[in-house]
PDB file of C-alpha atoms and ligand atoms in Angstrom:
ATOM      1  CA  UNK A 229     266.747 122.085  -2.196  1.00  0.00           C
ATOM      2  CA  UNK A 230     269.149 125.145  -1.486  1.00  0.00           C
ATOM      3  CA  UNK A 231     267.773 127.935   0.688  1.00  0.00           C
ATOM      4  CA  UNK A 232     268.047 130.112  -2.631  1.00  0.00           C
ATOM      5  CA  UNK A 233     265.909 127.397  -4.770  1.00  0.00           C
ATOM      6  CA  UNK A 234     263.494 127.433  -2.037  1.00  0.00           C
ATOM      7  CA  UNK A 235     260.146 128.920  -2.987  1.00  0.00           C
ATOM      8  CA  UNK A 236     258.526 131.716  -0.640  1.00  0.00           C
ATOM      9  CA  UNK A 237     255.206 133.713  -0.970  1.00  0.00           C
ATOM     10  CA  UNK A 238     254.464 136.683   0.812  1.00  0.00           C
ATOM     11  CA  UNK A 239     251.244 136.883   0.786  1.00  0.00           C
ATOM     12  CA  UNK A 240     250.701 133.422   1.940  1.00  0.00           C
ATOM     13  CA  UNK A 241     252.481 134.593   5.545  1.00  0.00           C
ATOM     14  CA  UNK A 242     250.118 137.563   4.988  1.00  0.00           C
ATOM     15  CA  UNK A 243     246.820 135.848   4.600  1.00  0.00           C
ATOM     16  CA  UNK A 244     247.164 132.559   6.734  1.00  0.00           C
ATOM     17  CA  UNK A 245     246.190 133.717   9.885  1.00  0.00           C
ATOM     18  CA  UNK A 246     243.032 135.190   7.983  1.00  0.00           C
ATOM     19  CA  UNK A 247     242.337 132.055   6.386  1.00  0.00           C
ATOM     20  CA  UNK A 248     242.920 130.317   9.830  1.00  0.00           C
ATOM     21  CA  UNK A 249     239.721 131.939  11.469  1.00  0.00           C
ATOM     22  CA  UNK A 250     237.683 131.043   8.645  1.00  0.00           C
ATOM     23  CA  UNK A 251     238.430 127.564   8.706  1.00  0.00           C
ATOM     24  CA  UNK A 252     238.162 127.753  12.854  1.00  0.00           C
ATOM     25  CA  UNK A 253     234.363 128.848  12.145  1.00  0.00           C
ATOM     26  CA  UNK A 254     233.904 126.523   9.262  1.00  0.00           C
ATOM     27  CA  UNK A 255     235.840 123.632   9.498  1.00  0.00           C
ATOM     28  CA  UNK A 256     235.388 122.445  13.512  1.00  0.00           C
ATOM     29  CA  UNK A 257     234.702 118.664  12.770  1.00  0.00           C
ATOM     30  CA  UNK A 258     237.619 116.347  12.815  1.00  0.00           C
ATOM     31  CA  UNK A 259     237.708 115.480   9.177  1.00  0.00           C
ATOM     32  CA  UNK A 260     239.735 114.731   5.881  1.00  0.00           C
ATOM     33  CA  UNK A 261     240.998 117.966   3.914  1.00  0.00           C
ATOM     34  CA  UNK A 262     241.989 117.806   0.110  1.00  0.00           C
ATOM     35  CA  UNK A 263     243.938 120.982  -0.580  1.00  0.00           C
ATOM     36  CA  UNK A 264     244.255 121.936  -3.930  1.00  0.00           C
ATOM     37  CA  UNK A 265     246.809 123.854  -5.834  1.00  0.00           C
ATOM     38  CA  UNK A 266     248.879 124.213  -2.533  1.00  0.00           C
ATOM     39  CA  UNK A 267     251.828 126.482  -4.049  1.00  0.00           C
ATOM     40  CA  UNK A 268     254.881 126.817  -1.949  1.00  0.00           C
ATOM     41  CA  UNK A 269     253.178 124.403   0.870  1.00  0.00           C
ATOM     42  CA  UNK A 270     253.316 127.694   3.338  1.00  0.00           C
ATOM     43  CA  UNK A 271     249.843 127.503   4.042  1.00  0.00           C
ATOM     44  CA  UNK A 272     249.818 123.033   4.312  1.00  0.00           C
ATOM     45  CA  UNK A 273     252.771 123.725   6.844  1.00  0.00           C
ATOM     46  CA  UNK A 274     251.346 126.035   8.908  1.00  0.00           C
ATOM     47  CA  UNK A 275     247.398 125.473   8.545  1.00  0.00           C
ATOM     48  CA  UNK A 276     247.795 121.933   9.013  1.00  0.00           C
ATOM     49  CA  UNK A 277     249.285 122.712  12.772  1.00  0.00           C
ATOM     50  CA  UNK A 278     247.132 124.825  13.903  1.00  0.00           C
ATOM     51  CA  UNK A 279     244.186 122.509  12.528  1.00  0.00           C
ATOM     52  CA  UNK A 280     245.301 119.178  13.795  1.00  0.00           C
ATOM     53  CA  UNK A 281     242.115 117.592  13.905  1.00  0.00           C
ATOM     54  CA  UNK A 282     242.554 117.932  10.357  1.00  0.00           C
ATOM     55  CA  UNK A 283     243.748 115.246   8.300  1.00  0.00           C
ATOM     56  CA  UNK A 284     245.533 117.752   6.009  1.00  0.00           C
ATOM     57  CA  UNK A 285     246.785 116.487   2.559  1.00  0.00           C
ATOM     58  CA  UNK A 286     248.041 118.749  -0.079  1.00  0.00           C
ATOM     59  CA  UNK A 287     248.214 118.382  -3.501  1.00  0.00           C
ATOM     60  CA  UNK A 288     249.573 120.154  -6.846  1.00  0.00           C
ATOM     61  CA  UNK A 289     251.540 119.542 -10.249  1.00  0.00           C
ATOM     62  CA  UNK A 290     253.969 117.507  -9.884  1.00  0.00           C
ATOM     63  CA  UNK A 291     256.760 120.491 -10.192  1.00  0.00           C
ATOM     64  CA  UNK A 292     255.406 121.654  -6.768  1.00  0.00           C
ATOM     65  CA  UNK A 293     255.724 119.005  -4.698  1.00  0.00           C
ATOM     66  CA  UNK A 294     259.607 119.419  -3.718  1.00  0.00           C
ATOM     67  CA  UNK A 295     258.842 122.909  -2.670  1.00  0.00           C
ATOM     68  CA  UNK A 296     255.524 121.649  -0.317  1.00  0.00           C
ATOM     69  CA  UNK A 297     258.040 118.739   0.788  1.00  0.00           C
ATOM     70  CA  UNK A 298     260.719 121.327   2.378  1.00  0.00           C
ATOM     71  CA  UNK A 299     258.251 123.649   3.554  1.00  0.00           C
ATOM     72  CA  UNK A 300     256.634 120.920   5.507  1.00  0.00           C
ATOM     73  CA  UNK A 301     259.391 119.501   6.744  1.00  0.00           C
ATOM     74  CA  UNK A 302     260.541 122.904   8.264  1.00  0.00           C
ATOM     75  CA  UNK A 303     258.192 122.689  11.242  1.00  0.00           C
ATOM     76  CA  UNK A 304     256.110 120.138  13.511  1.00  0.00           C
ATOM     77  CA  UNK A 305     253.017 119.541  11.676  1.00  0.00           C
ATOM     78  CA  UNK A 306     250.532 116.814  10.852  1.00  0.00           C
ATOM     79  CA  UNK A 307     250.158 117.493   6.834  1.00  0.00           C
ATOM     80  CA  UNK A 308     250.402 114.195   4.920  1.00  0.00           C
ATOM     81  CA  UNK A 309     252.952 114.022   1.928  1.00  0.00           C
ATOM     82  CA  UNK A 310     251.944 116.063  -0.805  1.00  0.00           C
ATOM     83  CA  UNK A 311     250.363 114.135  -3.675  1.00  0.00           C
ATOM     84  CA  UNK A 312     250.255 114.877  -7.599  1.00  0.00           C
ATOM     85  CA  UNK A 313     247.293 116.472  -8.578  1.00  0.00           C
ATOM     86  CA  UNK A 314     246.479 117.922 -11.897  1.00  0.00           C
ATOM     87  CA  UNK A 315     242.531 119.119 -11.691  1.00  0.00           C
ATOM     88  CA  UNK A 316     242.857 117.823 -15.464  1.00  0.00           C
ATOM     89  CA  UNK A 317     244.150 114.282 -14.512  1.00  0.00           C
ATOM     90  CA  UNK A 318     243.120 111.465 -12.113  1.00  0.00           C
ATOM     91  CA  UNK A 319     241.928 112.246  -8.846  1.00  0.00           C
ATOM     92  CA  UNK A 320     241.775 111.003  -5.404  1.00  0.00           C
ATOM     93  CA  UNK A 321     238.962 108.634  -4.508  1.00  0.00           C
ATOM     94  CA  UNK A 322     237.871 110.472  -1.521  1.00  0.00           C
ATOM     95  CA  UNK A 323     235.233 111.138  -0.240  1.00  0.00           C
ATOM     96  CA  UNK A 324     236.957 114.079   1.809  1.00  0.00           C
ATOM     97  CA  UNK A 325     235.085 116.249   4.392  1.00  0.00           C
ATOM     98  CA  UNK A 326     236.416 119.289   3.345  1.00  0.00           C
ATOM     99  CA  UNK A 327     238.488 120.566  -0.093  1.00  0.00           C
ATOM    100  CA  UNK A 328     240.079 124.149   0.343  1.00  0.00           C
ATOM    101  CA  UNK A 329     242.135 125.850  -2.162  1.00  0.00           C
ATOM    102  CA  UNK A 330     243.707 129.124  -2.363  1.00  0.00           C
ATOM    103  CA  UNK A 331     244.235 131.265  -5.256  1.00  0.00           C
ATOM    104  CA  UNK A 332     243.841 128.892  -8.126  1.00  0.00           C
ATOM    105  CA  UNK A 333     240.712 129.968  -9.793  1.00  0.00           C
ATOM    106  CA  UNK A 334     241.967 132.903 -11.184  1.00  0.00           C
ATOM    107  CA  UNK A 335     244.992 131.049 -12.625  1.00  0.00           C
ATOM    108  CA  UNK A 336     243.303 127.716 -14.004  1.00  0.00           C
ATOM    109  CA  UNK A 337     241.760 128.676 -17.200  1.00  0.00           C
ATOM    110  CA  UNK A 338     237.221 129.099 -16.864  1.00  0.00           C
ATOM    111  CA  UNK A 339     236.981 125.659 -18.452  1.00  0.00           C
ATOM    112  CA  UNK A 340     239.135 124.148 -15.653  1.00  0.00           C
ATOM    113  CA  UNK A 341     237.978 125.953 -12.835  1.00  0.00           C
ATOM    114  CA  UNK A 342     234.624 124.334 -14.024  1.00  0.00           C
ATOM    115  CA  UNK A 343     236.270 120.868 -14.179  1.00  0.00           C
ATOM    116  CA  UNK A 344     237.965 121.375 -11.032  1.00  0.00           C
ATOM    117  CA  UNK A 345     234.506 121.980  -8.998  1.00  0.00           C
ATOM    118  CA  UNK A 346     232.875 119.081 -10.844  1.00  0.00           C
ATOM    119  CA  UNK A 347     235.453 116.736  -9.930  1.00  0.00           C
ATOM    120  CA  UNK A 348     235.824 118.088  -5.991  1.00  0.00           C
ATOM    121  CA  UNK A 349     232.299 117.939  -5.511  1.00  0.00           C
ATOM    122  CA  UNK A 350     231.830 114.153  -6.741  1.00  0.00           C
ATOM    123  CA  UNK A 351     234.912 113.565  -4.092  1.00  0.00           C
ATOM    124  CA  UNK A 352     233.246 115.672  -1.327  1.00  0.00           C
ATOM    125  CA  UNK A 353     231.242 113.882   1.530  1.00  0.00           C
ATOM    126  CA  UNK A 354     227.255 114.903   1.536  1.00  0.00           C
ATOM    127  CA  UNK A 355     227.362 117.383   4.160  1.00  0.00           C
ATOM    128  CA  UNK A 356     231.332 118.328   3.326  1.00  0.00           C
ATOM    129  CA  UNK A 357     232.711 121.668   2.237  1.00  0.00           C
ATOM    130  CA  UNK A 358     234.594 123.313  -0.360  1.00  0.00           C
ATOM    131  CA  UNK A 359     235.967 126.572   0.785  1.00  0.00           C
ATOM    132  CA  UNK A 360     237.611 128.557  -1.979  1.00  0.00           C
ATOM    133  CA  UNK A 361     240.256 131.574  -1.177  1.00  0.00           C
ATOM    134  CA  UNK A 362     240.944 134.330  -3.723  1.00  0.00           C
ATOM    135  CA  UNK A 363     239.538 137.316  -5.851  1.00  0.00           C
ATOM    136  CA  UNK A 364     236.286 137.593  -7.186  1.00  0.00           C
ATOM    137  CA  UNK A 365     234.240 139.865  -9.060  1.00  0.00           C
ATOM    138  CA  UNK A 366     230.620 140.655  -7.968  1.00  0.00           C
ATOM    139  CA  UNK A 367     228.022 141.063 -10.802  1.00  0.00           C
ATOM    140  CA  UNK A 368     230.633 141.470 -13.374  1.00  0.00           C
ATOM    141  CA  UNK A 369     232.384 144.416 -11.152  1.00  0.00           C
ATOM    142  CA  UNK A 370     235.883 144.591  -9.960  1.00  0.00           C
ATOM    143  CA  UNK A 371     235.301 145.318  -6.036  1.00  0.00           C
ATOM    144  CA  UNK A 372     238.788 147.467  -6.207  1.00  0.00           C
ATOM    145  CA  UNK A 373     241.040 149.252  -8.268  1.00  0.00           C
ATOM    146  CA  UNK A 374     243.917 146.992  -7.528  1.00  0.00           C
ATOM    147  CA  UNK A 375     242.139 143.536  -8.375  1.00  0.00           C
ATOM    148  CA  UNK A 376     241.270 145.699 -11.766  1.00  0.00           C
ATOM    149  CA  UNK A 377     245.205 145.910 -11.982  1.00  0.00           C
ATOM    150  CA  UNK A 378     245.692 142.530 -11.461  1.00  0.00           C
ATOM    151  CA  UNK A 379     243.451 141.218 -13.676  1.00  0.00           C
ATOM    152  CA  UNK A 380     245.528 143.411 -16.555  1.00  0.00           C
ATOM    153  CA  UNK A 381     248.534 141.260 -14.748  1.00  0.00           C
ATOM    154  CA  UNK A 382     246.888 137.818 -15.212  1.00  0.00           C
ATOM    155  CA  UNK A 383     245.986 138.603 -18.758  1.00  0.00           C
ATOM    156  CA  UNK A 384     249.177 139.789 -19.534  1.00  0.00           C
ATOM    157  CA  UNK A 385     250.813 136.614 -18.434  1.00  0.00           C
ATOM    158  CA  UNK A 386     248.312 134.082 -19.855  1.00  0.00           C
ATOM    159  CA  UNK A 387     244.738 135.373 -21.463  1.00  0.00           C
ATOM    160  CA  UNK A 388     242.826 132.759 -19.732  1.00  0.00           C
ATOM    161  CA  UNK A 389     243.827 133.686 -16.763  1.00  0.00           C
ATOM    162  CA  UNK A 390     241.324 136.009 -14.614  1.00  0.00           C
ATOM    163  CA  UNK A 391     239.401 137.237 -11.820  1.00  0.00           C
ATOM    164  CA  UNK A 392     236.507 134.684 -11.951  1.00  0.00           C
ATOM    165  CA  UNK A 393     233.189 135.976 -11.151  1.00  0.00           C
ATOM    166  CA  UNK A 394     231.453 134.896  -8.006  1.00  0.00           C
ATOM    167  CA  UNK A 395     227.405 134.578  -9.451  1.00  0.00           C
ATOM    168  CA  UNK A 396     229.323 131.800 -12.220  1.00  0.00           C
ATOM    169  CA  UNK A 397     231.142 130.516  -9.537  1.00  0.00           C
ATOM    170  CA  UNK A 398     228.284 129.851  -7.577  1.00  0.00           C
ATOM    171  CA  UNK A 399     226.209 128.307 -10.678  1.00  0.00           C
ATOM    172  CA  UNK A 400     228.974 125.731 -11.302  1.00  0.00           C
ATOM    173  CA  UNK A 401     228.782 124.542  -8.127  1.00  0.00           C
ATOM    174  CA  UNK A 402     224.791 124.824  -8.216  1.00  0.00           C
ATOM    175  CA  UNK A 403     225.274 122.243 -11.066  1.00  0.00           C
ATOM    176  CA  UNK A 404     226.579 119.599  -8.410  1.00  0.00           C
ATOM    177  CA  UNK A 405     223.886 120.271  -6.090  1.00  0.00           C
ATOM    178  CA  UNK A 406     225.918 122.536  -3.728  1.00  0.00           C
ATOM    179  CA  UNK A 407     225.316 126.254  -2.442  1.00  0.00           C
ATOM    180  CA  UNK A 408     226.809 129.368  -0.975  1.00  0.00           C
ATOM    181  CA  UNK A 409     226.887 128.762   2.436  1.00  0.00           C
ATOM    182  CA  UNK A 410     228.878 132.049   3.286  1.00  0.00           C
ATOM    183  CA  UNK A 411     231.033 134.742   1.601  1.00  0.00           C
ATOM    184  CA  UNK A 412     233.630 136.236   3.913  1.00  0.00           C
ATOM    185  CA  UNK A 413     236.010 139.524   3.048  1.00  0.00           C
ATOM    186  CA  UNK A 414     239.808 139.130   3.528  1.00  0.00           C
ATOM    187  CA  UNK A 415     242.396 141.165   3.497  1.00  0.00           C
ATOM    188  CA  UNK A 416     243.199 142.927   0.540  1.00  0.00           C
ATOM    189  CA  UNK A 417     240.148 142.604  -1.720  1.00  0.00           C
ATOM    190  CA  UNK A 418     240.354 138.882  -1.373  1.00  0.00           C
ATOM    191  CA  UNK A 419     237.132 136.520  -0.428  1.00  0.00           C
ATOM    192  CA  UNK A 420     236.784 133.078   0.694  1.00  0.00           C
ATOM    193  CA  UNK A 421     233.577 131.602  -0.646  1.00  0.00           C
ATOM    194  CA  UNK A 422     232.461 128.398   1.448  1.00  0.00           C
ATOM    195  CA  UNK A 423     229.996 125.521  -0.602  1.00  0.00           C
ATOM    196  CA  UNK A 424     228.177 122.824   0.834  1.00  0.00           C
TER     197      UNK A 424
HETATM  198  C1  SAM B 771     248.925 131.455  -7.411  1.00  0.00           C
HETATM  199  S1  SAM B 771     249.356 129.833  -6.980  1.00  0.00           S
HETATM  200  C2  SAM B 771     248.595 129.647  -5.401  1.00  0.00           C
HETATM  201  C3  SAM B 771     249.380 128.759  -4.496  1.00  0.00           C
HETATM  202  C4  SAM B 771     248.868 128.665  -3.057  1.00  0.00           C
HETATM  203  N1  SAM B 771     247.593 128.016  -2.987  1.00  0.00           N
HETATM  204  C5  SAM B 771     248.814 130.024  -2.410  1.00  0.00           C
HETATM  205  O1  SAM B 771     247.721 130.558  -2.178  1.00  0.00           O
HETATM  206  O2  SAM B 771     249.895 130.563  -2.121  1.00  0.00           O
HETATM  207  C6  SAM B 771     248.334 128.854  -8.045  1.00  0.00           C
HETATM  208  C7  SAM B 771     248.502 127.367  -7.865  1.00  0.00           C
HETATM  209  O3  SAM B 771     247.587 126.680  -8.725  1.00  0.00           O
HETATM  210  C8  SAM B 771     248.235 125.513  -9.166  1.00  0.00           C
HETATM  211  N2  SAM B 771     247.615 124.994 -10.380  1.00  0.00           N
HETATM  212  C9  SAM B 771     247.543 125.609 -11.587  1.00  0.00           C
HETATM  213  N3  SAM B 771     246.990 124.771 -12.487  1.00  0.00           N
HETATM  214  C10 SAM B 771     246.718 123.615 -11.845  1.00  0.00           C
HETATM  215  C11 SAM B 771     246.171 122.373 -12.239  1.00  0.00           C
HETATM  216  N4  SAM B 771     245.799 122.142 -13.512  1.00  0.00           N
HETATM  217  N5  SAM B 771     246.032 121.409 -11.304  1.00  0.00           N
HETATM  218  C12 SAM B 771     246.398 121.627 -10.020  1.00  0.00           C
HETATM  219  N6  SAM B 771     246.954 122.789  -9.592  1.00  0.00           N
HETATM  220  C13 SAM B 771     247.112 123.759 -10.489  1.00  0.00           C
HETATM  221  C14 SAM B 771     249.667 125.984  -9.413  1.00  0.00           C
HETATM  222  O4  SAM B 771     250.563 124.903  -9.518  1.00  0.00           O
HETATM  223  C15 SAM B 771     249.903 126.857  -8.205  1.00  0.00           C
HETATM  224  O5  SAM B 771     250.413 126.149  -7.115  1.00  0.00           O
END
């Protein structure tokens, strides 16, 4: 991969160390983590460091995996390999003590967001977690003008894209017998939404 093929996101640098304290608070037990939808691999690479008691393994379509490859083999770290994951296709076995993802549910379409929690929680461990990063709506309401904006953006790009909200969230995840443990604000109107 060329330094000009390589993919970079912004606001991954801009929302890791964010992310980091939640997972400090949440995730303290040496465990297994199943990251979904892992992007560029910025936060795998860097998470995955300062989490070492972490058994850190990222996943994504196939297409992404170079990218999470290079970016984790930029620095010291203890991330596994990426593996393939589609939500929509076979899974690991698991069980894992935590899953986290980061900005996916506005980007899968409802039906697979839906899918996607049904098939983490049957590979999460009884007292595991699912911690979910990303934009939400509250009671049908934007909480900001620019996640109203953005939502135009996602719709613009693919109609079943969107900002999901956080009561259906939490009722698709009710279905598999697990609850809002905490909702905590992030930077720039996002959330991270923690179920066990
Ligand atoms: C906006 S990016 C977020 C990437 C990264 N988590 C971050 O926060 O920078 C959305 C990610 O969801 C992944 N994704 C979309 N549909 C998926 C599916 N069906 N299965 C697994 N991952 C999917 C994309 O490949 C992409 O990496």
């Amino acid at each position: 991969m060329t330094p000009s093929e390589v993919p970079f996101s912004q606001a991954a640098e801009n929302n890791k160390g964010p992310i980091l304290q939640v997972l400090q608070q949440h995730c303290q037990a040496p465990g297994t983590l199943l990251e979904i939808g892992a992007g560029t691999g910025q936060h795998a690479a860097w998470l995955s460091a300062q989490l070492p008691h972490l058994q850190w393994q990222p996943s994504d379509i196939p297409d992404n995996l170079p990218a999470i490859h290079h970016w984790l083999s930029q620095t010291p770290n203890p991330a596994k390999p990426p593996l393939a994951l589609d939500v929509t296709g076979e899974w690991p076995t698991g069980p894992f003590d935590y899953l986290f993802t980061a900005n996916t549910f506005h980007i899968m379409a409802q039906s697979l967001v839906a899918h996607c929690i049904a098939e983490g929680c049957q590979r999460l461990s009884t007292t595991g977690l699912f911690l979910v990063y990303g934009p939400f709506n509250y009671d049908g309401q934007f909480t900001s003008d620019s996640n109203r904006q953005f939502e135009d953006w996602l719709k613009a790009a693919d109609p079943q894209r969107g900002i999901r909200d956080k009561e259906w969230v939490e009722k698709e995840f009710a279905r598999h017998g697990r609850q809002c443990l905490a909702d905590h604000a992030m930077p720039a109107n996002n959330r991270v939404l923690v179920f066990g």
